[in-house]
Tab-separated table of C-alpha atoms in Angstrom:
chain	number	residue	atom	x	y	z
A	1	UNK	CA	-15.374	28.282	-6.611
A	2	UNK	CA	-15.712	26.809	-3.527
A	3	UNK	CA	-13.512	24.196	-1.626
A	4	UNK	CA	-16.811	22.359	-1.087
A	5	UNK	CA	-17.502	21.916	-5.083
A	6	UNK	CA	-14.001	20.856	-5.931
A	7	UNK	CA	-14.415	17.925	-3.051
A	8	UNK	CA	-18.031	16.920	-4.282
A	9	UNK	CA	-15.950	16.660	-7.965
A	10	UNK	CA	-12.825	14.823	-6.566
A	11	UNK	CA	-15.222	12.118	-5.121
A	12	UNK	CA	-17.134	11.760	-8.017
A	13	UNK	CA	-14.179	11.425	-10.453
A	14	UNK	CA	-12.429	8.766	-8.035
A	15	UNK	CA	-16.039	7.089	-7.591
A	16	UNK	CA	-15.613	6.605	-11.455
A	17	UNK	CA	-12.419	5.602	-11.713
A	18	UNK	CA	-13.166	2.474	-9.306
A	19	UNK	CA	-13.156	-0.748	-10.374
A	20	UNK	CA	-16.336	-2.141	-10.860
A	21	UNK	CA	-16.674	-5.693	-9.311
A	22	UNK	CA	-17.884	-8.188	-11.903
A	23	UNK	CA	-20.206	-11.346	-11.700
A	24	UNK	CA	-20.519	-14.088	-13.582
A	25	UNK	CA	-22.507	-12.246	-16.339
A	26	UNK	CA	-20.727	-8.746	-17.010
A	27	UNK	CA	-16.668	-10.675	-16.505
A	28	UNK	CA	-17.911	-12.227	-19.828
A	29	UNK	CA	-18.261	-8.725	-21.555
A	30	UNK	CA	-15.887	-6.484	-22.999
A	31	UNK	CA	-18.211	-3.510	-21.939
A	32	UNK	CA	-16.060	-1.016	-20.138
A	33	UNK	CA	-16.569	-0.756	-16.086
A	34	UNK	CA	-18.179	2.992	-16.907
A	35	UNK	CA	-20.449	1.380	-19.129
A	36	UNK	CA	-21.816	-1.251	-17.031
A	37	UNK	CA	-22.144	1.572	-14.064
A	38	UNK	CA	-23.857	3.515	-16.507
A	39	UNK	CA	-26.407	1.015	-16.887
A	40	UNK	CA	-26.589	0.214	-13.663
A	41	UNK	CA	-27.653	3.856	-12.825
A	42	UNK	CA	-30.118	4.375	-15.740
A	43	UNK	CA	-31.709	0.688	-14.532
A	44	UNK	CA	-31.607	0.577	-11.361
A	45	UNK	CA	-29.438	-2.926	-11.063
A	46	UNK	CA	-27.238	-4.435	-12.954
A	47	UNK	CA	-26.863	-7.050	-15.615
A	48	UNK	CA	-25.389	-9.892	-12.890
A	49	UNK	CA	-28.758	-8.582	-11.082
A	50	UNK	CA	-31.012	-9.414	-14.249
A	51	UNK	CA	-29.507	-12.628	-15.378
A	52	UNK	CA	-28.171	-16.148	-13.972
A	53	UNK	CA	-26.246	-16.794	-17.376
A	54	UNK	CA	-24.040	-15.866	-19.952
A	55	UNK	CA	-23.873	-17.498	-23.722
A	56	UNK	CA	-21.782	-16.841	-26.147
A	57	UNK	CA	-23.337	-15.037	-28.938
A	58	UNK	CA	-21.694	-17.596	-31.157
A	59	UNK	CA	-23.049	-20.542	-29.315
A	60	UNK	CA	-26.083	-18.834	-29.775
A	61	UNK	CA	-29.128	-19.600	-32.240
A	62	UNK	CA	-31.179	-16.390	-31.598
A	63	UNK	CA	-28.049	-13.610	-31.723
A	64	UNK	CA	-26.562	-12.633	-35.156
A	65	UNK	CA	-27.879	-11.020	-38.553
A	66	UNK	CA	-27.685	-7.179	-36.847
A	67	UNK	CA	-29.614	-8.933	-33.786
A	68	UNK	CA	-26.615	-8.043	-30.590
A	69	UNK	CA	-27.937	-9.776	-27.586
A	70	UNK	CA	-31.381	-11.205	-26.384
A	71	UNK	CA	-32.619	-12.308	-22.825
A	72	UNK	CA	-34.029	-15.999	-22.621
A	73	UNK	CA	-35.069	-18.730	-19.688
A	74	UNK	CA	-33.207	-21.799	-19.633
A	75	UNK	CA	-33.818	-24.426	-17.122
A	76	UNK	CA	-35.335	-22.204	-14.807
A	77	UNK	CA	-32.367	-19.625	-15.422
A	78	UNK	CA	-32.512	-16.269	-16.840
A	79	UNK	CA	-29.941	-16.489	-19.599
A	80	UNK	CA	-28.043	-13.157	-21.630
A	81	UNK	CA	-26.983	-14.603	-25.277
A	82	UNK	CA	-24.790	-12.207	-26.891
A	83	UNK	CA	-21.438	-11.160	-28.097
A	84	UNK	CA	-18.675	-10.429	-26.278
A	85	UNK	CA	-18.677	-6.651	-27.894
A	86	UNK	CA	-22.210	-6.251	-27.583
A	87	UNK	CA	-22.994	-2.311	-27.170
A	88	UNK	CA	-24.316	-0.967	-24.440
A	89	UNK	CA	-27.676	0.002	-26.068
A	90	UNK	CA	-28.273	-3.530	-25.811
A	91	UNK	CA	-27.343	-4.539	-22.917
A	92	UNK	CA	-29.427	-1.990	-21.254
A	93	UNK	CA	-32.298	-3.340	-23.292
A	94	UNK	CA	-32.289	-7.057	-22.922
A	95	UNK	CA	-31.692	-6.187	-19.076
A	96	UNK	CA	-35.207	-5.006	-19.292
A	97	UNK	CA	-36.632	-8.109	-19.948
A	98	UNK	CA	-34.169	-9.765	-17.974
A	99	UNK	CA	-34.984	-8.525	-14.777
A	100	UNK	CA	-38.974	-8.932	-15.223
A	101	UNK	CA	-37.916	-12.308	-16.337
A	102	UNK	CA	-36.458	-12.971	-12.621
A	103	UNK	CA	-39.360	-14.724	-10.715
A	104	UNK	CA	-37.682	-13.115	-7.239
A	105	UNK	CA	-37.108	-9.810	-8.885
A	106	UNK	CA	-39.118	-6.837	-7.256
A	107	UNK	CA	-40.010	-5.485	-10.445
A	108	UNK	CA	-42.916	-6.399	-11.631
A	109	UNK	CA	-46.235	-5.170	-14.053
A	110	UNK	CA	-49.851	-4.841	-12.878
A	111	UNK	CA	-52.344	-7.406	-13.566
A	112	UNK	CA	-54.086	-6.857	-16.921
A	113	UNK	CA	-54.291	-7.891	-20.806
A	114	UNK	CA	-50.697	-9.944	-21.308
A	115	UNK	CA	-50.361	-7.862	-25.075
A	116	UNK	CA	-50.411	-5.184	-23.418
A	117	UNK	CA	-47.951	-6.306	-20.967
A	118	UNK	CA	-45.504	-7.253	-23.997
A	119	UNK	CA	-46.209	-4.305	-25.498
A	120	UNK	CA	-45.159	-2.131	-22.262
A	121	UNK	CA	-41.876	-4.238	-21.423
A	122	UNK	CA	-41.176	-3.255	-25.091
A	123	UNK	CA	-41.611	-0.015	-24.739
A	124	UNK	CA	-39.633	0.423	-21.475
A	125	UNK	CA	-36.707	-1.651	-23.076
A	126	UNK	CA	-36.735	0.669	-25.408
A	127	UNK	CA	-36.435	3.412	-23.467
A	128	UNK	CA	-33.541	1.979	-21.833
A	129	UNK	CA	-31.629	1.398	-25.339
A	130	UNK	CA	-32.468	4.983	-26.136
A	131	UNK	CA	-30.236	5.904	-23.289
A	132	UNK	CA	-27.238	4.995	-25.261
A	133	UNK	CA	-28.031	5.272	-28.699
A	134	UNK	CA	-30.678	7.203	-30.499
A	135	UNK	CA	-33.331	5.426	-31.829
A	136	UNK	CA	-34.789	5.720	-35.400
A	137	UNK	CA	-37.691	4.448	-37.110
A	138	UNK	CA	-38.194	4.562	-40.560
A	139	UNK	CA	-41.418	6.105	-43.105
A	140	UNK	CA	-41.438	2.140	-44.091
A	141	UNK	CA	-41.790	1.265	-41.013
A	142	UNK	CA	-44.615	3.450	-39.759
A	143	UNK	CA	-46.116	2.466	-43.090
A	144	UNK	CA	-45.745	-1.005	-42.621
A	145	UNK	CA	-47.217	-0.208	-38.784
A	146	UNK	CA	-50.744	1.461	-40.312
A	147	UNK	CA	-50.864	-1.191	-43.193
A	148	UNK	CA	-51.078	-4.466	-40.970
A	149	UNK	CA	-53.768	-2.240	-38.594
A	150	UNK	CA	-55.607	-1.553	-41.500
A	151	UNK	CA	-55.286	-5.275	-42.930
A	152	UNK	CA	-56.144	-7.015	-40.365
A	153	UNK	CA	-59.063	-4.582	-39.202
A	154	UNK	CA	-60.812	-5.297	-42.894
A	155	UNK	CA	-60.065	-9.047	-42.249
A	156	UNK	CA	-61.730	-8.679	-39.446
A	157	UNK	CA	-65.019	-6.800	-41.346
A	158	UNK	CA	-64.708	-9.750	-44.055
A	159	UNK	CA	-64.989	-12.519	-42.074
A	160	UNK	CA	-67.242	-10.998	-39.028
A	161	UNK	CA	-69.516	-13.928	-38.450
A	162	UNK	CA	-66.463	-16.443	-37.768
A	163	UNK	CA	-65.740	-13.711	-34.783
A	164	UNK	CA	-67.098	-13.768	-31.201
A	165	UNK	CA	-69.430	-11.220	-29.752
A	166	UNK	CA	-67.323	-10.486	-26.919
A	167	UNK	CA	-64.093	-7.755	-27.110
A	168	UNK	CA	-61.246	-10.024	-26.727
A	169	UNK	CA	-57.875	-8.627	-26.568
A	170	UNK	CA	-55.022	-9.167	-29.402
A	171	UNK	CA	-53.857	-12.528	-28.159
A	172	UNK	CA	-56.897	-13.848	-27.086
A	173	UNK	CA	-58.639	-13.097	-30.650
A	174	UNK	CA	-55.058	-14.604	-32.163
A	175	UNK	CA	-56.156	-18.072	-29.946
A	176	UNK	CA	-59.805	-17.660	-31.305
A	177	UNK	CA	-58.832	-17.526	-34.636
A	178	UNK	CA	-56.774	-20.402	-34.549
A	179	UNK	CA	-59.455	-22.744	-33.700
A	180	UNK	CA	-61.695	-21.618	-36.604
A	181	UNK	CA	-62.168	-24.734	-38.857
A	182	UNK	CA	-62.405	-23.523	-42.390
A	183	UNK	CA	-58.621	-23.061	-43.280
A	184	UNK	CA	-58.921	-20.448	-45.390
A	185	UNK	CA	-60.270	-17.930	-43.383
A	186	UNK	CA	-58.230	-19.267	-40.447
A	187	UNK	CA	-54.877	-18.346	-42.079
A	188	UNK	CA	-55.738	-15.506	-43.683
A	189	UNK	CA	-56.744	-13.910	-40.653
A	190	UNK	CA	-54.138	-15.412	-38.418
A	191	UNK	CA	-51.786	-13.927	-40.475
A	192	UNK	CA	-53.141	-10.593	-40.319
A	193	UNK	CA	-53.503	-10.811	-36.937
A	194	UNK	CA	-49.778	-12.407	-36.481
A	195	UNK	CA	-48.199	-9.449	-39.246
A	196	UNK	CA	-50.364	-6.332	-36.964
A	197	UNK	CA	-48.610	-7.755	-33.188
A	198	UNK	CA	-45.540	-7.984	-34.983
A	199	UNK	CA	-45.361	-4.194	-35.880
A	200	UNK	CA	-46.993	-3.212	-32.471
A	201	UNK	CA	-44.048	-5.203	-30.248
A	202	UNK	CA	-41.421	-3.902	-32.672
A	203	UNK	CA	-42.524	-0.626	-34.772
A	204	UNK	CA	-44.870	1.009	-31.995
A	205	UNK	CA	-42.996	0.160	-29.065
A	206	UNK	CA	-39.586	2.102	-30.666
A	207	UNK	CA	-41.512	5.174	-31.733
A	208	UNK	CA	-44.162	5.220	-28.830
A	209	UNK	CA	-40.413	4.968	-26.773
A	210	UNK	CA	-39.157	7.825	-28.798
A	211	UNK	CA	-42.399	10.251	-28.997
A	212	UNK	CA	-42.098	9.548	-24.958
A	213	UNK	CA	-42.324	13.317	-22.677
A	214	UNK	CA	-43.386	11.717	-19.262
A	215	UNK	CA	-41.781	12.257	-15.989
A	216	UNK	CA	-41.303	8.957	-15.370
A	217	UNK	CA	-37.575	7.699	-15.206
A	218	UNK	CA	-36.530	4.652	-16.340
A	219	UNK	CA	-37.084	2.903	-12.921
A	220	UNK	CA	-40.390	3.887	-12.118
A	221	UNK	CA	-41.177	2.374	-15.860
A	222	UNK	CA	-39.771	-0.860	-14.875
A	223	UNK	CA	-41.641	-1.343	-12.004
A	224	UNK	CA	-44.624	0.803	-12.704
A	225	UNK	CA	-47.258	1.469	-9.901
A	226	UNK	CA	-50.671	0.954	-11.793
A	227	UNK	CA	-51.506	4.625	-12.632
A	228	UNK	CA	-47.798	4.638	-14.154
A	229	UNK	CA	-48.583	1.713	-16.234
A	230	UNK	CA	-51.943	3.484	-17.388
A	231	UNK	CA	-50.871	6.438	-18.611
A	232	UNK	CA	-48.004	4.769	-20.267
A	233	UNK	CA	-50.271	2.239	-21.775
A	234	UNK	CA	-52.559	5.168	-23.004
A	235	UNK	CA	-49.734	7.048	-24.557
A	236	UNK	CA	-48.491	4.320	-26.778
A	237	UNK	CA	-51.702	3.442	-28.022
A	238	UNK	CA	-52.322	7.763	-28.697
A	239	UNK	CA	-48.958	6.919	-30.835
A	240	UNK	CA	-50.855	4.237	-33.051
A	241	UNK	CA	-53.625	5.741	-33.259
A	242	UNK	CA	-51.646	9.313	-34.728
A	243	UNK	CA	-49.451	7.060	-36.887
A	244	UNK	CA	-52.497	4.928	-38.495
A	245	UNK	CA	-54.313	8.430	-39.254
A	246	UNK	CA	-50.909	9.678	-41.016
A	247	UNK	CA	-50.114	6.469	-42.654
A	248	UNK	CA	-53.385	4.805	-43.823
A	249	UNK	CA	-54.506	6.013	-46.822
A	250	UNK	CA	-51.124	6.282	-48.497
A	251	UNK	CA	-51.533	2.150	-49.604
């Protein structure tokens, strides 16, 4: 082996050894130094980059019940709520949504349909959490996936005349719907339509994150040129589309 090798290795292992300087956010965290570098490399930046604040998970109403962290805005700040111990699948996930959170961050998502813009951060935060723990979704949950589709797209074929002509998109329709005047068919189709974007931010996102092959690293998801954000927009909805044809004839 050469002398060259062993002094690329000897820089790298003192490189890791370093201290890592903290801010205000990760001196708050019991993550280890190798962690948080970790992170940092997978992302791009680090979690003092992607938020202003820390809160305690314990101070916190939105942390807890299996929930480790979550990213927020707080009087114009960009706030991390979570537990001292959080893991660093976490972290690396709510740093997602903190740093497209940050109004003078450079990443940032093309113009387009705001679902799909929620559905795409989830996705990519995903992708960042699967970088430290595998994720796992469940037959119930793929189920539960095709059954709100398929509920909400017969909702839809009951109550057709109450709907516009025009193709709206998911939250648009959602606005549309709340406006209709006989209660009944308002809240039985907002909740349809409330139940199906639940399992797209939370169901689709993990397994269209999971089923991903692209060559696309975790930075160039973040902040995606538009062709980036195309094709990753088209492969998550491919991923509904095979999990509805699996799933929905098994209710």
């Amino acid at each position: 082996m050469s002398a060259g090798i062993w002094e690329n290795y000897d820089r790298e292992e003192q490189e890791f050894e370093q201290k890592t300087e903290r801010g205000p956010v990760t001196s708050e965290l019991e993550a280890s130094d190798r962690g948080l570098r970790e992170i940092e490399r997978e992302l791009g930046f680090s979690l003092d980059e992607a938020f202003d604040r820390y809160v305690r998970g314990e101070n916190s109403n939105t942390v807890g019940g299996g929930t480790h962290a979550a990213a927020g805005t707080e009087n114009g700040e960009v706030v991390l709520e979570a537990f001292r111990d959080a893991p660093l699948s976490s972290l690396a996930h709510e740093s997602v949504h903190g740093i497209l959170m940050q109004s003078g961050s450079d990443a940032e998502l093309p113009d387009g349909d705001p679902w799909d813009q929620i559905l795409y951060e989830e996705f990519v935060a995903r992708k960042a959490e699967s970088k430290f723990e595998e994720l796992n979704t469940t037959e119930l949950e793929l189920r539960e996936l095709a059954d709100s589709r398929k509920a909400y797209e017969e909702a839809r074929q009951k109550y057709e005349e109450f709907l516009p002509d025009e193709k709206l998109d998911l939250n648009q329709e959602i606005g549309y719907l709340e406006a209709i005047e006989d209660n009944e068919v308002r809240d039985d189709l907002c909740g349809k339509a409330d139940d199906y974007r639940d399992n797209r931010n939370s169901v689709l996102a993990k397994e269209a994150a999971k089923r991903y092959k692209g060559d696309k690293n975790l930075q160039d998801l973040i902040d995606p040129d538009a062709e980036t954000y195309r094709e990753a927009l088209k492969h998550i909805k491919n991923v509904e589309d095979q999990v509805f044809r699996e799933y929905r004839d098994e209710s």
